[in-house]
Coordinates of C-alpha atoms (C1' of nucleotides) in Angstrom, one line a residue:
Chain A
X1 CA 0.1 0.0 0.0
X2 CA 1.0 3.6 -0.7
X3 CA 2.4 5.8 1.8
X4 CA -0.4 8.3 0.9
X5 CA -3.1 5.7 1.5
X6 CA -1.4 4.9 4.9
X7 CA -1.9 8.9 5.5
X8 CA -5.3 8.8 4.5
X9 CA -6.3 6.1 6.3
X10 CA -5.4 8.0 9.7
X11 CA -8.0 10.2 8.7
X12 CA -10.9 7.8 9.1
X13 CA -10.1 6.6 12.2
X14 CA -11.5 10.1 13.6
X15 CA -15.4 9.3 14.9
X16 CA -18.0 10.9 16.1
X17 CA -17.4 8.5 19.3
X18 CA -13.4 8.8 19.6
X19 CA -12.7 12.9 18.2
X20 CA -9.5 12.9 19.9
X21 CA -6.3 10.2 19.1
X22 CA -3.2 10.0 20.7
X23 CA 0.3 9.2 19.0
X24 CA 0.2 6.1 20.5
X25 CA -3.6 5.1 20.1
X26 CA -3.4 5.8 16.5
X27 CA -0.6 3.7 15.8
X28 CA -2.1 0.5 17.2
X29 CA -5.3 1.7 15.6
X30 CA -3.6 1.8 12.2
X31 CA -1.4 -1.0 12.5
X32 CA 1.4 1.3 12.2
X33 CA 4.8 1.5 13.6
X34 CA 4.9 4.5 16.2
X35 CA 7.5 6.7 14.3
X36 CA 5.9 6.0 11.2
X37 CA 2.5 6.9 12.4
X38 CA 4.1 10.0 13.9
X39 CA 5.8 11.2 10.6
X40 CA 2.6 11.0 8.6
X41 CA 0.4 12.8 11.3
X42 CA 3.1 15.6 11.4
X43 CA 2.6 15.8 7.3
X44 CA -1.2 16.0 8.0
X45 CA -0.7 18.3 10.7
X46 CA 1.6 20.8 8.8
X47 CA -1.2 21.1 5.9
X48 CA -3.9 21.6 8.5
X49 CA -5.5 18.3 8.2
X50 CA -5.4 17.1 11.7
X51 CA -3.7 19.6 14.4
X52 CA -2.9 18.6 18.2
X53 CA -4.6 19.9 21.3
X54 CA -4.4 20.1 24.8
X55 CA -1.4 19.3 27.1
X56 CA -1.9 15.2 26.0
X57 CA -0.6 16.4 22.2
X58 CA -3.7 14.6 21.2
X59 CA -4.9 14.9 17.4
X60 CA -7.9 15.7 15.9
X61 CA -9.3 16.9 12.8
X62 CA -8.1 19.9 11.3
X63 CA -9.4 23.2 10.2
X64 CA -8.3 22.5 6.6
X65 CA -11.0 20.5 5.9
X66 CA -13.4 23.2 6.3
X67 CA -11.5 24.9 3.6
X68 CA -11.4 22.1 1.1
X69 CA -15.3 21.2 1.6
X70 CA -16.5 24.3 1.1
X71 CA -14.5 24.3 -2.0
X72 CA -16.4 21.1 -3.1
X73 CA -19.3 22.7 -2.2
X74 CA -18.9 25.9 -4.0
X75 CA -18.6 23.6 -7.3
X76 CA -20.5 20.6 -6.6
X77 CA -23.4 21.6 -3.8
X78 CA -24.2 18.2 -2.8
X79 CA -25.1 18.3 1.0
X80 CA -26.5 21.9 0.7
X81 CA -28.6 21.3 -2.3
X82 CA -30.1 17.9 -0.3
X83 CA -30.8 19.7 3.2
X84 CA -33.9 21.3 2.6
X85 CA -35.4 18.0 0.6
X86 CA -34.2 15.7 3.5
X87 CA -36.1 18.3 6.1
X88 CA -39.2 18.2 4.1
X89 CA -39.1 14.3 3.8
X90 CA -38.8 14.0 7.7
X91 CA -41.7 16.3 7.8
X92 CA -43.9 14.7 5.8
X93 CA -43.1 11.0 7.0
X94 CA -42.8 12.5 10.5
X95 CA -39.7 10.2 11.1
X96 CA -36.0 10.4 10.2
X97 CA -34.8 11.4 7.3
X98 CA -30.7 10.8 6.2
X99 CA -28.6 10.6 3.2
X100 CA -25.7 8.8 2.8
X101 CA -23.0 8.8 0.3
X102 CA -20.6 6.0 -1.4
X103 CA -17.0 7.1 -0.3
X104 CA -13.9 5.1 -0.8
X105 CA -16.1 2.4 -1.3
X106 CA -17.9 2.6 2.4
X107 CA -21.4 4.0 2.9
X108 CA -21.0 6.9 5.2
X109 CA -24.1 9.1 6.5
X110 CA -24.0 12.7 5.4
X111 CA -27.0 14.6 6.5
X112 CA -30.0 13.5 8.7
X113 CA -33.1 15.3 9.6
X114 CA -35.3 14.9 12.4
X115 CA -39.4 15.2 12.7
X116 CA -40.6 16.7 16.1
X117 CA -43.9 14.8 15.3
X118 CA -43.1 12.0 17.9
X119 CA -41.5 12.0 21.2
X120 CA -39.6 8.9 20.7
X121 CA -37.6 9.0 17.3
X122 CA -34.6 7.2 15.5
X123 CA -31.1 8.7 15.9
X124 CA -28.0 8.0 14.5
X125 CA -25.7 10.8 15.7
X126 CA -22.8 8.3 16.3
X127 CA -23.1 6.1 12.9
X128 CA -20.0 6.6 11.1
X129 CA -20.3 3.5 8.0
X130 CA -23.1 1.8 7.3
X131 CA -23.2 -1.5 6.8
X132 CA -24.2 -2.3 3.0
X133 CA -26.4 -6.2 3.9
X134 CA -28.2 -4.8 6.7
X135 CA -29.6 -1.3 6.1
X136 CA -31.7 0.0 3.6
X137 CA -29.4 2.4 1.8
X138 CA -27.0 -0.4 1.7
X139 CA -29.3 -2.1 -0.5
X140 CA -30.4 0.4 -2.5
X141 CA -26.8 1.2 -3.3
X142 CA -25.7 -1.9 -3.5
X143 CA -28.3 -2.5 -6.3
X144 CA -27.2 0.4 -8.5
X145 CA -23.3 -0.6 -8.8
X146 CA -21.3 -2.6 -11.0
X147 CA -21.5 -6.3 -10.4
X148 CA -17.8 -6.3 -9.5
X149 CA -18.5 -4.1 -6.6
X150 CA -21.3 -5.5 -5.3
X151 CA -19.8 -8.8 -5.3
X152 CA -16.5 -7.9 -3.5
X153 CA -19.2 -6.4 -0.6
X154 CA -21.0 -9.5 -0.7
X155 CA -17.5 -11.8 -0.6
X156 CA -16.7 -10.4 2.9
X157 CA -18.1 -11.4 6.2
X158 CA -21.1 -9.8 6.9
X159 CA -21.8 -9.6 10.8
X160 CA -25.1 -10.5 12.0
X161 CA -26.2 -7.1 13.8
X162 CA -29.8 -8.5 15.1
X163 CA -31.8 -11.8 15.2
X164 CA -33.1 -10.2 11.8
X165 CA -30.2 -9.2 10.4
X166 CA -29.6 -11.3 6.7
X167 CA -26.1 -12.5 6.0
X168 CA -26.1 -15.6 3.5
X169 CA -25.0 -13.5 0.3
X170 CA -27.2 -16.0 -1.6
X171 CA -30.2 -14.5 -0.1
X172 CA -29.0 -10.7 -0.1
X173 CA -28.2 -11.7 -3.9
X174 CA -31.9 -12.3 -4.5
X175 CA -32.6 -9.1 -2.5
X176 CA -31.0 -6.9 -4.0
X177 CA -32.3 -8.1 -7.3
X178 CA -36.0 -7.7 -5.6
X179 CA -34.6 -3.9 -5.2
X180 CA -33.8 -3.1 -8.5
X181 CA -37.4 -4.2 -9.2
X182 CA -38.9 -2.6 -7.3
X183 CA -37.1 0.8 -7.3
X184 CA -36.6 1.2 -3.6
X185 CA -35.1 -0.9 -0.5
X186 CA -36.5 -2.0 3.0
X187 CA -34.9 -3.4 6.1
X188 CA -36.8 -4.4 9.1
X189 CA -35.0 -4.6 12.1
X190 CA -31.7 -5.8 10.2
X191 CA -29.4 -3.0 12.0
X192 CA -31.1 -2.5 14.8
X193 CA -34.0 -4.4 16.2
X194 CA -36.3 -2.2 16.3
X195 CA -35.7 0.0 13.7
X196 CA -37.4 -0.6 10.4
X197 CA -36.3 1.5 7.2
X198 CA -36.9 2.1 3.3
X199 CA -34.2 3.9 1.0
X200 CA -34.3 5.0 -2.4
X201 CA -30.9 5.3 -4.7
X202 CA -29.5 8.9 -6.1
X203 CA -27.8 9.2 -8.7
X204 CA -25.3 12.5 -9.5
X205 CA -23.8 13.8 -12.4
X206 CA -21.4 11.4 -13.3
X207 CA -24.4 8.9 -14.2
X208 CA -23.7 6.6 -11.3
X209 CA -25.4 6.0 -8.1
X210 CA -23.2 7.8 -5.5
X211 CA -25.6 7.2 -2.1
X212 CA -29.3 7.0 -1.1
X213 CA -31.8 8.6 0.8
X214 CA -33.7 6.8 3.7
X215 CA -36.4 6.9 6.2
X216 CA -35.9 5.1 9.3
X217 CA -38.9 4.7 11.8
X218 CA -39.5 3.1 14.5
X219 CA -41.0 -0.4 14.2
X220 CA -44.5 -0.5 15.9
X221 CA -45.4 2.8 14.1
X222 CA -44.5 0.9 10.5
X223 CA -48.5 0.4 9.4
X224 CA -48.9 -0.5 6.1
X225 CA -50.5 3.1 5.3
X226 CA -47.3 4.3 6.8
X227 CA -44.9 2.6 4.4
X228 CA -47.0 3.6 1.4
X229 CA -46.5 7.5 2.5
X230 CA -42.9 6.6 3.0
X231 CA -42.2 5.0 0.0
X232 CA -44.0 7.3 -2.2
X233 CA -42.0 10.6 -0.4
X234 CA -38.6 8.8 -0.8
X235 CA -39.4 8.3 -4.5
X236 CA -39.8 12.0 -4.6
X237 CA -37.3 13.2 -2.7
X238 CA -34.8 10.8 -4.9
X239 CA -36.0 12.5 -8.1
X240 CA -35.5 15.7 -6.4
X241 CA -32.1 15.5 -5.1
X242 CA -30.7 13.5 -8.2
X243 CA -32.2 16.5 -10.4
X244 CA -30.5 18.8 -7.8
X245 CA -27.1 17.0 -8.5
X246 CA -27.6 17.5 -12.1
X247 CA -27.9 13.7 -12.5
X248 CA -30.6 11.5 -14.2
X249 CA -32.5 8.4 -13.0
X250 CA -32.0 5.3 -14.8
X251 CA -35.3 4.8 -17.2
X252 CA -36.5 1.4 -15.5
X253 CA -36.3 3.8 -12.0
X254 CA -38.5 6.6 -13.9
X255 CA -41.1 3.6 -15.2
X256 CA -41.3 2.4 -11.6
X257 CA -41.5 5.4 -9.3
X258 CA -43.6 6.6 -11.9
X259 CA -46.0 3.4 -11.7
X260 CA -45.9 3.9 -7.9
X261 CA -47.6 7.4 -7.8
Chain B
X1 CA 9.6 16.5 1.0
X2 CA 7.4 13.9 2.0
X3 CA 5.2 11.7 -0.5
X4 CA 2.4 12.7 2.0
X5 CA 3.0 16.3 1.6
X6 CA 3.0 16.2 -1.8
X7 CA -0.2 14.4 -2.2
X8 CA -1.9 17.1 -0.1
X9 CA -0.3 19.8 -2.2
X10 CA -2.3 18.6 -5.3
X11 CA -5.3 19.6 -2.7
X12 CA -4.7 22.8 -2.3
X13 CA -4.0 23.2 -6.4
X14 CA -8.1 23.2 -6.8
X15 CA -9.3 27.4 -6.3
X16 CA -12.4 28.5 -7.3
X17 CA -11.1 29.8 -10.4
X18 CA -10.2 26.3 -11.5
X19 CA -11.7 23.7 -10.0
X20 CA -11.1 20.7 -12.2
X21 CA -7.8 19.9 -13.3
X22 CA -6.6 17.2 -15.7
X23 CA -3.5 15.1 -14.8
X24 CA -0.8 17.1 -16.9
X25 CA -2.0 20.3 -16.1
X26 CA -1.8 19.3 -12.1
X27 CA 1.6 17.4 -12.8
X28 CA 3.0 20.8 -14.3
X29 CA 1.9 23.0 -11.4
X30 CA 2.4 20.8 -8.9
X31 CA 5.9 20.3 -10.3
X32 CA 6.0 16.8 -10.5
X33 CA 6.3 13.9 -12.7
X34 CA 3.5 12.9 -14.4
X35 CA 3.7 9.3 -13.1
X36 CA 4.5 10.8 -9.4
X37 CA 1.0 13.0 -10.0
X38 CA -0.7 10.2 -11.5
X39 CA 0.3 7.8 -8.6
X40 CA -0.7 10.1 -6.2
X41 CA -4.2 11.5 -7.4
X42 CA -5.2 7.7 -7.5
X43 CA -4.7 7.2 -3.9
X44 CA -6.2 10.4 -3.3
X45 CA -9.4 9.4 -5.4
X46 CA -9.2 5.7 -3.7
X47 CA -10.3 7.5 -0.4
X48 CA -12.8 10.3 -1.9
X49 CA -10.8 13.4 -1.5
X50 CA -10.6 13.8 -5.2
X51 CA -12.5 12.3 -8.0
X52 CA -12.6 12.4 -11.7
X53 CA -15.3 13.6 -13.9
X54 CA -16.0 13.5 -17.4
X55 CA -14.8 12.3 -20.5
X56 CA -11.5 14.3 -20.0
X57 CA -11.3 12.7 -16.6
X58 CA -10.0 15.7 -15.0
X59 CA -10.0 15.5 -11.3
X60 CA -11.9 18.2 -8.7
X61 CA -12.6 17.5 -4.9
X62 CA -14.0 14.7 -3.9
X63 CA -17.0 13.9 -1.2
X64 CA -14.7 12.7 1.4
X65 CA -14.2 16.0 2.2
X66 CA -18.0 16.9 3.2
X67 CA -17.8 13.7 5.8
X68 CA -14.6 14.6 7.2
X69 CA -15.3 18.4 7.7
X70 CA -18.4 17.9 8.8
X71 CA -16.9 15.8 11.7
X72 CA -14.6 18.4 12.6
X73 CA -17.6 21.0 12.8
X74 CA -19.1 18.5 14.9
X75 CA -16.2 18.6 17.4
X76 CA -15.3 22.1 16.8
X77 CA -17.6 24.1 15.4
X78 CA -15.7 27.0 13.7
X79 CA -17.8 28.0 10.9
X80 CA -21.0 27.5 12.3
X81 CA -20.5 29.3 15.3
X82 CA -18.8 32.4 13.3
X83 CA -21.8 32.7 11.2
X84 CA -24.5 34.7 12.5
X85 CA -21.9 36.9 14.1
X86 CA -20.6 37.2 10.9
X87 CA -24.0 38.2 9.2
X88 CA -24.8 40.6 12.1
X89 CA -21.7 42.5 11.8
X90 CA -22.0 42.8 7.8
X91 CA -25.5 44.3 8.6
X92 CA -24.3 46.6 11.4
X93 CA -21.6 47.6 9.2
X94 CA -24.0 47.8 6.1
X95 CA -20.8 46.5 4.4
X96 CA -18.7 43.0 3.8
X97 CA -17.9 40.9 6.7
X98 CA -15.3 37.8 6.3
X99 CA -13.4 35.8 8.7
X100 CA -10.2 34.0 7.7
X101 CA -8.6 31.2 8.9
X102 CA -4.6 30.1 9.5
X103 CA -4.2 27.4 7.8
X104 CA -0.9 25.5 7.2
X105 CA 0.9 28.6 7.5
X106 CA -1.5 30.7 5.0
X107 CA -4.2 33.1 5.2
X108 CA -7.5 31.3 3.7
X109 CA -10.7 33.2 3.8
X110 CA -13.7 30.6 5.1
X111 CA -16.9 32.7 5.2
X112 CA -18.2 36.1 4.2
X113 CA -21.2 37.7 4.8
X114 CA -22.6 40.6 2.5
X115 CA -24.8 43.4 3.4
X116 CA -27.4 44.6 1.2
X117 CA -27.6 48.0 1.7
X118 CA -25.4 49.5 -0.4
X119 CA -25.7 48.5 -4.4
X120 CA -21.9 48.5 -4.7
X121 CA -20.5 45.7 -2.1
X122 CA -16.6 44.2 -2.0
X123 CA -17.1 40.3 -3.4
X124 CA -13.9 38.1 -2.4
X125 CA -15.5 35.3 -4.3
X126 CA -12.5 34.2 -6.0
X127 CA -10.1 34.6 -3.4
X128 CA -8.1 32.0 -1.9
X129 CA -5.4 33.1 0.0
X130 CA -4.6 36.4 1.5
X131 CA -1.3 38.1 1.5
X132 CA -0.5 38.7 4.9
X133 CA 1.4 42.5 3.9
X134 CA -1.4 43.7 2.2
X135 CA -4.6 43.2 4.0
X136 CA -6.0 44.2 7.4
X137 CA -6.6 40.3 8.3
X138 CA -3.0 39.4 7.4
X139 CA -1.9 42.0 9.8
X140 CA -4.1 41.3 12.8
X141 CA -3.7 38.1 12.7
X142 CA 0.8 38.2 12.2
X143 CA 0.4 40.9 15.0
X144 CA -0.3 37.8 17.6
X145 CA 1.7 35.2 16.0
X146 CA 5.3 34.1 17.4
X147 CA 8.1 35.9 16.3
X148 CA 9.5 32.7 14.5
X149 CA 6.6 32.8 12.2
X150 CA 6.3 36.6 11.4
X151 CA 9.9 37.0 10.6
X152 CA 9.3 33.7 7.9
X153 CA 6.6 35.8 6.6
X154 CA 8.3 39.0 6.1
X155 CA 11.4 37.4 4.9
X156 CA 9.7 36.4 1.6
X157 CA 9.4 38.4 -1.6
X158 CA 6.2 40.4 -0.6
X159 CA 4.5 41.5 -3.8
X160 CA 3.2 45.0 -4.1
X161 CA -0.4 44.4 -5.5
X162 CA -1.5 48.4 -5.9
X163 CA 0.2 51.8 -5.7
X164 CA -0.6 51.7 -2.0
X165 CA 1.1 48.2 -0.8
X166 CA 3.4 48.5 2.0
X167 CA 6.4 46.3 0.9
X168 CA 9.4 47.4 3.1
X169 CA 9.9 44.6 6.1
X170 CA 11.0 47.2 8.1
X171 CA 8.1 49.5 7.6
X172 CA 5.8 46.6 8.2
X173 CA 7.4 45.5 11.7
X174 CA 6.3 48.8 13.0
X175 CA 2.7 48.7 11.7
X176 CA 2.4 45.1 13.1
X177 CA 3.6 46.7 16.6
X178 CA 1.1 49.6 15.6
X179 CA -1.6 46.9 15.6
X180 CA -0.6 45.3 18.7
X181 CA -0.6 48.3 20.6
X182 CA -4.2 49.5 18.9
X183 CA -5.9 46.0 19.4
X184 CA -7.0 46.0 15.3
X185 CA -5.6 46.5 11.8
X186 CA -6.2 48.4 8.8
X187 CA -5.7 48.4 5.3
X188 CA -6.2 51.4 3.1
X189 CA -6.5 49.9 -0.4
X190 CA -3.2 47.8 -0.1
X191 CA -4.9 44.4 -1.6
X192 CA -7.6 46.3 -4.1
X193 CA -7.0 50.0 -4.4
X194 CA -10.1 50.8 -3.8
X195 CA -10.7 49.1 -1.0
X196 CA -10.2 50.0 3.0
X197 CA -10.4 47.4 5.3
X198 CA -9.8 47.0 9.0
X199 CA -9.4 43.3 11.2
X200 CA -9.5 42.1 14.7
X201 CA -8.1 38.7 15.4
X202 CA -9.6 35.7 16.8
X203 CA -8.2 33.1 19.3
X204 CA -9.2 29.8 20.0
X205 CA -9.5 27.1 22.7
X206 CA -5.6 26.1 22.1
X207 CA -4.8 29.8 23.3
X208 CA -3.5 31.0 20.0
X209 CA -4.6 33.4 17.4
X210 CA -5.6 31.0 14.3
X211 CA -7.6 33.7 12.2
X212 CA -9.2 37.1 11.9
X213 CA -12.4 38.7 11.3
X214 CA -12.9 42.0 9.2
X215 CA -14.9 44.1 7.3
X216 CA -13.8 45.5 4.3
X217 CA -15.7 48.6 2.4
X218 CA -15.2 50.9 -0.5
X219 CA -12.9 53.4 0.2
X220 CA -15.0 56.1 -0.9
X221 CA -17.8 55.4 2.3
X222 CA -15.2 55.4 4.8
X223 CA -15.7 58.4 6.7
X224 CA -14.0 59.0 10.2
X225 CA -18.0 58.2 11.8
X226 CA -17.8 55.1 9.7
X227 CA -14.5 53.9 10.9
X228 CA -15.7 54.1 14.2
X229 CA -18.4 52.2 13.6
X230 CA -16.6 49.6 12.1
X231 CA -13.9 49.4 14.9
X232 CA -16.4 49.0 17.6
X233 CA -18.4 46.7 15.9
X234 CA -15.5 44.5 14.7
X235 CA -14.1 44.2 18.2
X236 CA -17.5 43.1 19.9
X237 CA -17.6 40.2 16.9
X238 CA -13.8 39.6 17.6
X239 CA -15.5 38.5 21.3
X240 CA -17.8 37.1 20.3
X241 CA -16.3 34.7 18.2
X242 CA -13.5 34.5 20.2
X243 CA -15.8 32.9 23.3
X244 CA -18.1 31.0 21.1
X245 CA -14.7 29.3 19.8
X246 CA -13.8 28.6 23.5
X247 CA -11.2 30.8 23.5
X248 CA -9.7 33.7 25.5
X249 CA -8.8 37.0 24.6
X250 CA -5.0 38.2 25.7
X251 CA -5.5 40.5 28.5
X252 CA -4.0 43.5 26.9
X253 CA -6.5 42.8 24.1
X254 CA -9.5 42.3 26.5
X255 CA -8.3 46.2 28.3
X256 CA -8.0 47.8 24.5
X257 CA -11.4 46.8 22.9
X258 CA -12.9 47.7 26.4
X259 CA -11.0 51.0 26.1
X260 CA -12.4 51.5 22.6
X261 CA -16.2 51.0 23.5
Chain C
dA1 C1' 10.9 9.1 46.7
dA2 C1' 11.8 5.1 44.0
dC3 C1' 9.4 2.3 40.4
dG4 C1' 7.3 0.4 36.3
dG5 C1' 4.4 1.8 32.6
dT6 C1' 3.0 4.6 29.6
dC7 C1' 3.4 8.9 26.8
dG8 C1' 5.1 11.7 22.9
dG9 C1' 9.1 12.4 20.2
dT10 C1' 13.7 11.1 17.8
dT11 C1' 17.2 8.3 15.8
dT12 C1' 19.6 5.0 12.7
dA13 C1' 20.6 1.4 9.6
dT14 C1' 17.6 -1.4 6.5
dT15 C1' 14.8 -2.1 3.0
dA16 C1' 10.8 -0.9 0.9
dT17 C1' 8.8 2.2 -2.1
dA18 C1' 8.6 6.3 -4.9
dT19 C1' 10.4 8.0 -8.9
dG20 C1' 11.0 9.7 -14.1
dA21 C1' 11.9 8.9 -18.6
dA22 C1' 10.6 6.8 -22.4
dC23 C1' 6.4 5.1 -24.4
dC24 C1' 1.4 3.8 -25.8
dG25 C1' -2.9 4.2 -27.5
dA26 C1' -6.5 8.0 -27.8
dT27 C1' -8.1 12.7 -29.2
dG28 C1' -8.5 17.1 -31.6
dG29 C1' -6.4 20.8 -34.1
dT30 C1' -4.1 21.9 -38.3
Chain D
dA1 C1' -2.2 13.2 -43.2
dC2 C1' 0.1 15.3 -39.3
dC3 C1' 1.7 17.2 -35.1
dA4 C1' 0.3 17.7 -30.5
dT5 C1' -1.4 16.8 -26.5
dC6 C1' -4.0 14.2 -23.6
dG7 C1' -4.3 10.4 -19.8
dG8 C1' -2.3 6.4 -18.4
dT9 C1' 1.7 2.6 -18.1
dT10 C1' 6.0 0.5 -17.7
dC11 C1' 10.4 -0.6 -15.4
dA12 C1' 15.1 -0.2 -14.1
dT13 C1' 16.9 3.2 -10.4
dA14 C1' 17.7 5.8 -6.5
dT15 C1' 15.2 8.2 -2.8
dA16 C1' 12.5 8.1 0.8
dA17 C1' 9.7 5.1 3.9
dT18 C1' 10.3 1.6 7.4
dA19 C1' 10.8 -0.3 12.5
dA20 C1' 13.5 -1.0 16.8
dA21 C1' 15.9 1.0 20.2
dC22 C1' 15.9 5.2 22.6
dC23 C1' 15.3 9.3 25.3
dG24 C1' 13.2 12.0 28.7
dA25 C1' 8.5 13.7 31.2
dC26 C1' 4.6 12.1 33.3
dC27 C1' 1.6 9.4 36.3
dG28 C1' -0.1 6.6 39.8
dT29 C1' 1.0 3.1 43.3
dT30 C1' 4.1 1.2 46.4

DNA sequence: AACGGTCGGTTTATTATATGAACCGATGGT
DNA sequence: ACCATCGGTTCATATAATAAACCGACCGTT
């Protein structure tokens, strides 16, 4: 593996749960020699991608990221464009809506919007990576990736997260085919036992599926009528966001979503 | 120089003016061999820090930056916290307000807020780096950096940007000392000939000066009374933002700003 | 106050990795 | 038909990354 990749992997070690990491910890987490890790962090710090804080000299993500992200958003307003659609989606469905992006082969939550309709809501504050096989977003994205990518994912060991998690590659392949033929994905407690969710894929200006938008609700609130509302709202939100991104929906999706309306 | 630094420098080549860069261009700009540049870009792309777009296969900043920046803001709400203060500042002074951060030894504009009071306004949409010697923000920041850093900056060749740009290191040293004793900095047409600006330093939770907030106006609108308003508003905004950042003002600044009120 | 363990950081010889010139097929303008 | 340039690849060479051992500082225990 290249040295640059090793450095960039360090950035991915920072999570909402552990935003500050010491040198030795980081070396352990990354499986690197402490000296190597130190050099990499120093170079990252020199450019402001990480910074050191406090007397313990721990590292955290740096201010340069703000600038670079702003520059990216100025050219491709991914987050900014999706935010209002997501909020409307949460409002309309009275549940939690969230959008995830495919980044470096992993599915990462980017924005979420909550509804104030219920006292209990699904939260995903500390979630950094979504498992493809156990979430509706994951299945929605997987259904529209090249075969090679899908097979790579299914070839890995897929953790059983709840009693309902499907982990058999064959069954998953079938479910993914079903997602393609329905135009949306659904997960019933596969990620967290009480949470049901539905998701649709999103397409960017490059023509590929680069993310998904989903609505997650307590399983107990998922009536058949509510599922219809969520499904319809998702398809509408998916169309809007894809359009705002300058992307276009595959023609079969257009047909499916039109029929569902 | 380390390989990682070379890769990170590539990220800094993207600007508002040229957000898409081809492989050969990038190699030229970075002074790298094309093959080397290709490898570095490939590694960056693998992690989503850049992505390739269109038939020309040009590169642009990638979606991973959004995620990392969001993670950073979640821990240290730098931009989010400053935004409303900046907007109020623009409103109150009826001019353009902007905030810059010290990143990797360079002064980078992060947010700006415009007032709708005048038909003509100072814009800085395409500005990626501010020169220390020719802007009020630069002088404000420089005044509160370690001597070594200040001398490094002054030792460089300082470009004369307008007829009014001060480029003599000795004179600049004196002006910087004056900034320290006044608690604010001012630039009259040193960056763009018709633009006058004033700025105050900002301090973060680590105790250092990590940026500045400034108000820029057309020189023709800079009455003595307006300058008083701007100066006072800046000091107030500087106090607020520094507090929101969890920082604290040096005691001499507190005194100076209190006297000015 | 002496101890053992950990911290962040530095040094060094060793070796793996980055490098650059030349080359490739494709593309586009003259 | 031509030439220049594009993005990308190859491979021998040389440079830059690596890992172990070490350093002083710090911290809670004994």
